[in-house]
PDB file of C-alpha atoms and ligand atoms in Angstrom:
ATOM      1  CA  MET R   1      -0.068  -0.163   0.116  1.00 87.00           C
ATOM      2  CA  LYS R   2       1.245   3.339  -1.049  1.00 95.00           C
ATOM      3  CA  PHE R   3       2.313   5.691   2.154  1.00 96.00           C
ATOM      4  CA  ASP R   4      -0.668   8.257   1.055  1.00 96.00           C
ATOM      5  CA  HIS R   5      -2.971   5.950   0.697  1.00 96.00           C
ATOM      6  CA  ILE R   6      -2.242   4.582   4.359  1.00 97.00           C
ATOM      7  CA  LEU R   7      -2.789   8.063   5.387  1.00 96.00           C
ATOM      8  CA  GLU R   8      -5.758   8.608   3.399  1.00 94.00           C
ATOM      9  CA  LYS R   9      -7.314   5.135   4.664  1.00 94.00           C
ATOM     10  CA  ARG R  10      -6.443   6.087   8.393  1.00 96.00           C
ATOM     11  CA  ILE R  11      -9.681   6.612  10.217  1.00 96.00           C
ATOM     12  CA  SER R  12     -11.052   6.332  14.062  1.00 96.00           C
ATOM     13  CA  VAL R  13     -12.972   3.269  13.828  1.00 96.00           C
ATOM     14  CA  ARG R  14     -15.013   2.020  17.192  1.00 95.00           C
ATOM     15  CA  SER R  15     -17.077  -0.600  15.748  1.00 95.00           C
ATOM     16  CA  TYR R  16     -15.013  -4.487  15.722  1.00 96.00           C
ATOM     17  CA  ASP R  17     -15.756  -7.319  14.954  1.00 92.00           C
ATOM     18  CA  SER R  18     -14.588 -10.126  16.768  1.00 87.00           C
ATOM     19  CA  ARG R  19     -11.980 -11.914  14.839  1.00 95.00           C
ATOM     20  CA  PRO R  20      -8.828 -12.318  16.452  1.00 96.00           C
ATOM     21  CA  ILE R  21      -5.644 -10.668  15.383  1.00 98.00           C
ATOM     22  CA  ASP R  22      -2.759 -13.154  14.324  1.00 98.00           C
ATOM     23  CA  LYS R  23       0.120 -12.933  16.709  1.00 98.00           C
ATOM     24  CA  LYS R  24       2.655 -12.735  13.450  1.00 98.00           C
ATOM     25  CA  ASP R  25       0.365  -9.108  13.085  1.00 98.00           C
ATOM     26  CA  ILE R  26       0.180  -7.897  16.347  1.00 98.00           C
ATOM     27  CA  ILE R  27       4.426  -8.107  16.651  1.00 98.00           C
ATOM     28  CA  ALA R  28       4.528  -6.688  13.287  1.00 98.00           C
ATOM     29  CA  ILE R  29       2.407  -3.459  14.869  1.00 98.00           C
ATOM     30  CA  CYS R  30       4.791  -3.583  17.623  1.00 98.00           C
ATOM     31  CA  GLU R  31       8.130  -3.852  15.035  1.00 98.00           C
ATOM     32  CA  ALA R  32       6.925  -0.696  13.749  1.00 98.00           C
ATOM     33  CA  ALA R  33       7.032   1.223  17.120  1.00 98.00           C
ATOM     34  CA  ARG R  34      10.193  -0.127  17.901  1.00 98.00           C
ATOM     35  CA  LEU R  35      11.790   1.551  15.148  1.00 98.00           C
ATOM     36  CA  ALA R  36      10.859   5.002  16.039  1.00 98.00           C
ATOM     37  CA  PRO R  37      12.698   7.893  16.991  1.00 98.00           C
ATOM     38  CA  SER R  38      12.864   8.882  20.845  1.00 96.00           C
ATOM     39  CA  ALA R  39      14.638  11.793  22.630  1.00 94.00           C
ATOM     40  CA  CYS R  40      18.254  10.642  23.035  1.00 92.00           C
ATOM     41  CA  ASN R  41      17.181   6.954  21.656  1.00 94.00           C
ATOM     42  CA  SER R  42      15.969   6.625  25.344  1.00 93.00           C
ATOM     43  CA  GLN R  43      13.457   3.963  24.035  1.00 96.00           C
ATOM     44  CA  THR R  44      11.375   4.675  27.235  1.00 96.00           C
ATOM     45  CA  TRP R  45       7.943   3.025  25.757  1.00 97.00           C
ATOM     46  CA  ARG R  46       6.749   0.178  26.956  1.00 98.00           C
ATOM     47  CA  PHE R  47       3.427  -1.634  25.624  1.00 98.00           C
ATOM     48  CA  ILE R  48       1.522  -4.078  27.029  1.00 98.00           C
ATOM     49  CA  ALA R  49      -0.569  -5.889  24.295  1.00 98.00           C
ATOM     50  CA  VAL R  50      -4.215  -7.040  25.505  1.00 98.00           C
ATOM     51  CA  THR R  51      -6.307  -9.834  23.820  1.00 98.00           C
ATOM     52  CA  ASP R  52      -7.630 -11.938  27.070  1.00 97.00           C
ATOM     53  CA  ARG R  53     -11.878 -11.216  26.524  1.00 96.00           C
ATOM     54  CA  GLN R  54     -11.980 -10.390  30.461  1.00 97.00           C
ATOM     55  CA  SER R  55      -9.332  -8.058  31.038  1.00 98.00           C
ATOM     56  CA  ILE R  56     -10.700  -6.152  27.948  1.00 97.00           C
ATOM     57  CA  ARG R  57     -14.248  -6.082  29.511  1.00 96.00           C
ATOM     58  CA  LYS R  58     -13.110  -4.969  32.858  1.00 97.00           C
ATOM     59  CA  ILE R  59     -10.875  -2.097  31.401  1.00 97.00           C
ATOM     60  CA  CYS R  60     -14.173  -1.256  29.484  1.00 96.00           C
ATOM     61  CA  HIS R  61     -16.186  -1.463  32.569  1.00 95.00           C
ATOM     62  CA  GLU R  62     -13.815  -0.341  34.993  1.00 96.00           C
ATOM     63  CA  ALA R  63     -10.916   1.822  33.723  1.00 96.00           C
ATOM     64  CA  MET R  64     -13.086   4.331  31.598  1.00 95.00           C
ATOM     65  CA  ARG R  65     -14.535   7.893  32.954  1.00 91.00           C
ATOM     66  CA  HIS R  66     -17.669   9.508  32.389  1.00 87.00           C
ATOM     67  CA  VAL R  67     -18.558  11.756  29.996  1.00 88.00           C
ATOM     68  CA  ILE R  68     -16.505   9.595  27.003  1.00 90.00           C
ATOM     69  CA  PRO R  69     -17.357   6.412  28.366  1.00 91.00           C
ATOM     70  CA  ASN R  70     -15.912   4.444  25.262  1.00 92.00           C
ATOM     71  CA  ARG R  71     -18.125   1.605  25.983  1.00 94.00           C
ATOM     72  CA  TRP R  72     -17.870   0.092  21.923  1.00 95.00           C
ATOM     73  CA  ILE R  73     -14.159  -0.850  23.469  1.00 96.00           C
ATOM     74  CA  GLU R  74     -15.568  -3.963  25.019  1.00 95.00           C
ATOM     75  CA  GLN R  75     -15.557  -5.705  21.359  1.00 94.00           C
ATOM     76  CA  VAL R  76     -12.194  -4.933  20.466  1.00 97.00           C
ATOM     77  CA  PRO R  77     -10.032  -8.174  19.893  1.00 97.00           C
ATOM     78  CA  LEU R  78      -6.305  -6.307  20.724  1.00 98.00           C
ATOM     79  CA  LEU R  79      -5.949  -2.943  23.285  1.00 98.00           C
ATOM     80  CA  ILE R  80      -2.161  -2.044  23.118  1.00 98.00           C
ATOM     81  CA  ILE R  81      -1.662   0.017  26.509  1.00 98.00           C
ATOM     82  CA  GLY R  82       1.228   2.817  26.002  1.00 98.00           C
ATOM     83  CA  CYS R  83       3.580   3.347  28.932  1.00 98.00           C
ATOM     84  CA  SER R  84       6.772   4.611  29.568  1.00 97.00           C
ATOM     85  CA  GLN R  85       9.934   3.720  31.772  1.00 95.00           C
ATOM     86  CA  LEU R  86      11.249   7.312  32.710  1.00 90.00           C
ATOM     87  CA  ASP R  87      14.474   5.944  35.071  1.00 74.00           C
ATOM     88  CA  ILE R  88      16.576   6.572  32.057  1.00 62.00           C
ATOM     89  CA  ILE R  89      18.846   9.361  33.602  1.00 70.00           C
ATOM     90  CA  ALA R  90      19.198  10.682  29.513  1.00 65.00           C
ATOM     91  CA  ASN R  91      15.666  11.373  29.493  1.00 67.00           C
ATOM     92  CA  ARG R  92      14.522  12.746  33.020  1.00 71.00           C
ATOM     93  CA  ILE R  93      17.337  15.389  32.873  1.00 79.00           C
ATOM     94  CA  GLY R  94      16.882  16.600  29.291  1.00 79.00           C
ATOM     95  CA  SER R  95      13.156  17.451  30.443  1.00 83.00           C
ATOM     96  CA  ARG R  96      14.313  18.972  33.400  1.00 84.00           C
ATOM     97  CA  VAL R  97      16.188  21.390  31.369  1.00 87.00           C
ATOM     98  CA  THR R  98      13.911  21.903  28.557  1.00 90.00           C
ATOM     99  CA  GLY R  99      10.835  21.728  30.351  1.00 92.00           C
ATOM    100  CA  ILE R 100       9.600  19.143  27.248  1.00 92.00           C
ATOM    101  CA  GLU R 101       8.122  16.116  28.189  1.00 93.00           C
ATOM    102  CA  TYR R 102      10.105  13.704  25.750  1.00 94.00           C
ATOM    103  CA  TYR R 103       8.804  10.930  26.753  1.00 95.00           C
ATOM    104  CA  GLN R 104       5.296  11.651  25.751  1.00 96.00           C
ATOM    105  CA  ILE R 105       6.345  13.355  22.189  1.00 97.00           C
ATOM    106  CA  ASP R 106       8.225   9.383  22.234  1.00 97.00           C
ATOM    107  CA  LEU R 107       5.745   7.523  22.991  1.00 98.00           C
ATOM    108  CA  GLY R 108       3.114   9.499  20.408  1.00 98.00           C
ATOM    109  CA  ILE R 109       5.298   9.104  17.752  1.00 98.00           C
ATOM    110  CA  ALA R 110       5.684   5.082  18.287  1.00 98.00           C
ATOM    111  CA  MET R 111       2.526   4.669  18.946  1.00 98.00           C
ATOM    112  CA  GLU R 112       1.000   6.227  15.712  1.00 98.00           C
ATOM    113  CA  HIS R 113       4.093   3.987  13.752  1.00 98.00           C
ATOM    114  CA  MET R 114       1.657   1.355  15.203  1.00 98.00           C
ATOM    115  CA  VAL R 115      -1.431   3.255  13.790  1.00 98.00           C
ATOM    116  CA  LEU R 116       0.100   2.930  10.387  1.00 98.00           C
ATOM    117  CA  LYS R 117       1.368  -0.629  10.246  1.00 98.00           C
ATOM    118  CA  ALA R 118      -2.087  -1.590  11.380  1.00 98.00           C
ATOM    119  CA  THR R 119      -3.796   0.260   8.805  1.00 97.00           C
ATOM    120  CA  GLU R 120      -1.618  -1.435   6.259  1.00 97.00           C
ATOM    121  CA  LEU R 121      -2.495  -4.746   7.556  1.00 98.00           C
ATOM    122  CA  GLY R 122      -5.841  -3.944   6.935  1.00 97.00           C
ATOM    123  CA  LEU R 123      -6.836  -3.185  10.476  1.00 97.00           C
ATOM    124  CA  GLY R 124      -8.923  -0.745  11.984  1.00 97.00           C
ATOM    125  CA  THR R 125      -7.677   1.242  14.755  1.00 98.00           C
ATOM    126  CA  CYS R 126      -8.620   4.369  17.388  1.00 97.00           C
ATOM    127  CA  TRP R 127      -6.660   5.859  19.868  1.00 98.00           C
ATOM    128  CA  ILE R 128      -7.804   6.596  23.749  1.00 98.00           C
ATOM    129  CA  GLY R 129      -6.743   8.924  25.816  1.00 97.00           C
ATOM    130  CA  TRP R 130     -10.102   9.172  27.646  1.00 96.00           C
ATOM    131  CA  PHE R 131      -9.132   6.561  30.631  1.00 96.00           C
ATOM    132  CA  ASN R 132      -8.853   6.521  34.354  1.00 96.00           C
ATOM    133  CA  LYS R 133      -4.918   5.471  34.092  1.00 96.00           C
ATOM    134  CA  ASP R 134      -5.071   4.593  37.962  1.00 97.00           C
ATOM    135  CA  LYS R 135      -7.586   2.188  37.450  1.00 97.00           C
ATOM    136  CA  LEU R 136      -5.614   0.807  34.492  1.00 98.00           C
ATOM    137  CA  LYS R 137      -2.180   0.334  36.196  1.00 98.00           C
ATOM    138  CA  LYS R 138      -4.283  -1.634  39.348  1.00 98.00           C
ATOM    139  CA  ILE R 139      -6.526  -4.252  36.259  1.00 98.00           C
ATOM    140  CA  LEU R 140      -2.961  -4.729  34.755  1.00 98.00           C
ATOM    141  CA  ASN R 141      -0.388  -4.721  37.358  1.00 98.00           C
ATOM    142  CA  ILE R 142       1.506  -1.701  36.317  1.00 98.00           C
ATOM    143  CA  PRO R 143       3.954  -0.673  38.520  1.00 97.00           C
ATOM    144  CA  LYS R 144       3.348   2.771  40.423  1.00 95.00           C
ATOM    145  CA  LYS R 145       6.392   4.358  38.567  1.00 95.00           C
ATOM    146  CA  ILE R 146       5.764   3.457  35.205  1.00 97.00           C
ATOM    147  CA  LYS R 147       3.768   6.415  33.282  1.00 97.00           C
ATOM    148  CA  VAL R 148       0.579   5.077  31.354  1.00 98.00           C
ATOM    149  CA  SER R 149      -0.483   7.682  28.539  1.00 97.00           C
ATOM    150  CA  ALA R 150      -2.396   6.400  26.270  1.00 97.00           C
ATOM    151  CA  MET R 151      -4.463   2.966  24.527  1.00 98.00           C
ATOM    152  CA  LEU R 152      -4.601   2.017  21.274  1.00 98.00           C
ATOM    153  CA  ALA R 153      -8.068  -0.438  20.063  1.00 98.00           C
ATOM    154  CA  ILE R 154      -7.041  -2.602  16.548  1.00 98.00           C
ATOM    155  CA  GLY R 155      -8.981  -4.952  15.026  1.00 98.00           C
ATOM    156  CA  TYR R 156     -10.935  -5.864  11.942  1.00 97.00           C
ATOM    157  CA  PRO R 157     -13.730  -2.924  11.610  1.00 96.00           C
ATOM    158  CA  LYS R 158     -17.089  -4.694  11.436  1.00 93.00           C
ATOM    159  CA  GLU R 159     -18.654  -2.101   8.703  1.00 81.00           C
ATOM    160  CA  GLU R 160     -17.233   0.865   6.909  1.00 76.00           C
ATOM    161  CA  PRO R 161     -16.428   3.639   9.066  1.00 70.00           C
ATOM    162  CA  SER R 162     -18.494   7.085   9.257  1.00 70.00           C
ATOM    163  CA  LYS R 163     -17.373  10.020   7.185  1.00 79.00           C
ATOM    164  CA  LYS R 164     -13.667  11.427   7.724  1.00 85.00           C
ATOM    165  CA  ARG R 165     -13.948  14.133  10.205  1.00 91.00           C
ATOM    166  CA  PRO R 166     -13.041  17.634   8.955  1.00 94.00           C
ATOM    167  CA  ARG R 167      -9.521  18.900   8.941  1.00 96.00           C
ATOM    168  CA  LYS R 168      -8.544  22.682   9.271  1.00 97.00           C
ATOM    169  CA  PRO R 169      -7.092  24.134   5.840  1.00 97.00           C
ATOM    170  CA  ILE R 170      -3.224  23.949   5.670  1.00 96.00           C
ATOM    171  CA  ASN R 171      -3.482  28.087   5.600  1.00 95.00           C
ATOM    172  CA  LYS R 172      -4.909  27.601   9.217  1.00 95.00           C
ATOM    173  CA  ILE R 173      -2.008  25.436  10.730  1.00 97.00           C
ATOM    174  CA  LEU R 174       1.203  25.815   8.387  1.00 98.00           C
ATOM    175  CA  PHE R 175       3.099  29.813   8.958  1.00 97.00           C
ATOM    176  CA  SER R 176       5.770  30.757   6.623  1.00 97.00           C
ATOM    177  CA  GLU R 177       9.105  31.743   8.946  1.00 97.00           C
ATOM    178  CA  LYS R 178       7.662  34.151  11.600  1.00 97.00           C
ATOM    179  CA  TRP R 179       4.101  32.563  13.621  1.00 97.00           C
ATOM    180  CA  GLY R 180       1.039  34.431  12.034  1.00 95.00           C
ATOM    181  CA  LYS R 181       2.498  34.662   8.425  1.00 95.00           C
ATOM    182  CA  SER R 182       0.425  32.828   5.710  1.00 94.00           C
ATOM    183  CA  PHE R 183       2.620  30.235   3.731  1.00 94.00           C
TER     184      PHE R 183
HETATM  185  C1  LIG O   1      -4.347  11.132  21.920  1.00 89.60           C
HETATM  186  C2  LIG O   1      -5.712  10.643  21.195  1.00 89.60           C
HETATM  187  C3  LIG O   1      -6.620  10.614  22.644  1.00 89.60           C
HETATM  188  C4  LIG O   1      -8.022   9.938  21.875  1.00 89.60           C
HETATM  189  N1  LIG O   1      -9.021   9.731  22.748  1.00 89.60           N
HETATM  190  C5  LIG O   1     -10.109   8.461  22.318  1.00 89.60           C
HETATM  191  C6  LIG O   1     -11.144   8.449  23.214  1.00 89.60           C
HETATM  192  O1  LIG O   1     -10.835   8.245  24.132  1.00 89.60           O
HETATM  193  N2  LIG O   1     -12.263   7.420  22.605  1.00 89.60           N
HETATM  194  C7  LIG O   1     -12.706   8.053  20.869  1.00 89.60           C
HETATM  195  O2  LIG O   1     -13.509   7.760  20.778  1.00 89.60           O
HETATM  196  N3  LIG O   1     -11.614   8.712  20.139  1.00 89.60           N
HETATM  197  C8  LIG O   1     -10.575   8.880  21.051  1.00 89.60           C
HETATM  198  N4  LIG O   1      -9.121   9.677  19.993  1.00 89.60           N
HETATM  199  C9  LIG O   1      -9.771   9.869  18.458  1.00 89.60           C
HETATM  200  C10 LIG O   1      -9.836  11.217  18.624  1.00 89.60           C
HETATM  201  O3  LIG O   1     -11.517  11.422  18.260  1.00 89.60           O
HETATM  202  C11 LIG O   1     -10.121  11.190  16.332  1.00 89.60           C
HETATM  203  O4  LIG O   1      -8.774  10.994  16.451  1.00 89.60           O
HETATM  204  C12 LIG O   1     -10.150  12.469  15.894  1.00 89.60           C
HETATM  205  O5  LIG O   1     -11.642  12.620  16.207  1.00 89.60           O
HETATM  206  C13 LIG O   1     -10.177  12.617  14.451  1.00 89.60           C
HETATM  207  O6  LIG O   1     -10.940  11.506  13.557  1.00 89.60           O
HETATM  208  P1  LIG O   1     -10.521  10.037  13.033  1.00 89.60           P
HETATM  209  O7  LIG O   1      -9.074   9.563  14.063  1.00 89.60           O
HETATM  210  O8  LIG O   1     -10.967   9.492  12.243  1.00 89.60           O
HETATM  211  O9  LIG O   1      -9.728  11.196  11.865  1.00 89.60           O
HETATM  212  C14 LIG O   1      -8.547  10.236  20.718  1.00 89.60           C
HETATM  213  C15 LIG O   1      -7.155  10.844  19.802  1.00 89.60           C
HETATM  214  C16 LIG O   1      -6.150  11.266  19.903  1.00 89.60           C
HETATM  215  C17 LIG O   1      -5.073  10.945  19.308  1.00 89.60           C
END
């Protein structure tokens, strides 16, 4: 699949078939994350692939939040939990000096690599950021010092996803040379 086609095809999917995902595809998706760049090559990302139905049900019913309860994740065959292990000294010092949380950037890049690889494999995905991380950590035995920032739902789409969400035009997001000057 051409790269532009992958970008065009990717859309958040919230309705999934129960068909399981091959272990080799799960590994291919995680390999795509492994190749991602990271600040000082610190590779602080860690991932948990959750396929156990009972665990997914538990996460759905106990680790979501009101307002956006994400009930649709109950049917998802695979949840990837995006974690960061921050006891890498270079990462902590760098963030303290610049005030930039590099681990969040690193995790975002790695997980979007996963999204694009999954799209290439014909799978649907959706980022999930609206959850209770303390409850999630308890369910999955994630140690206290590990940060959890995001989840990905991955599976075979049940139906054609609804129409694409709109995007701002390029002249609203891209400036030339200085802030505010149109490109
Ligand atoms: C960091 C992040 C967190 C998100 N959290 C959720 C979520 O909790 N539930 C949900 O249904 N969609 C979630 N989304 C998906 C966005 O709503 C979606 O990407 C956006 O509306 C654009 O639509 P598209 O992905 O179909 O292009 C999240 C996306 C990102 C990048």
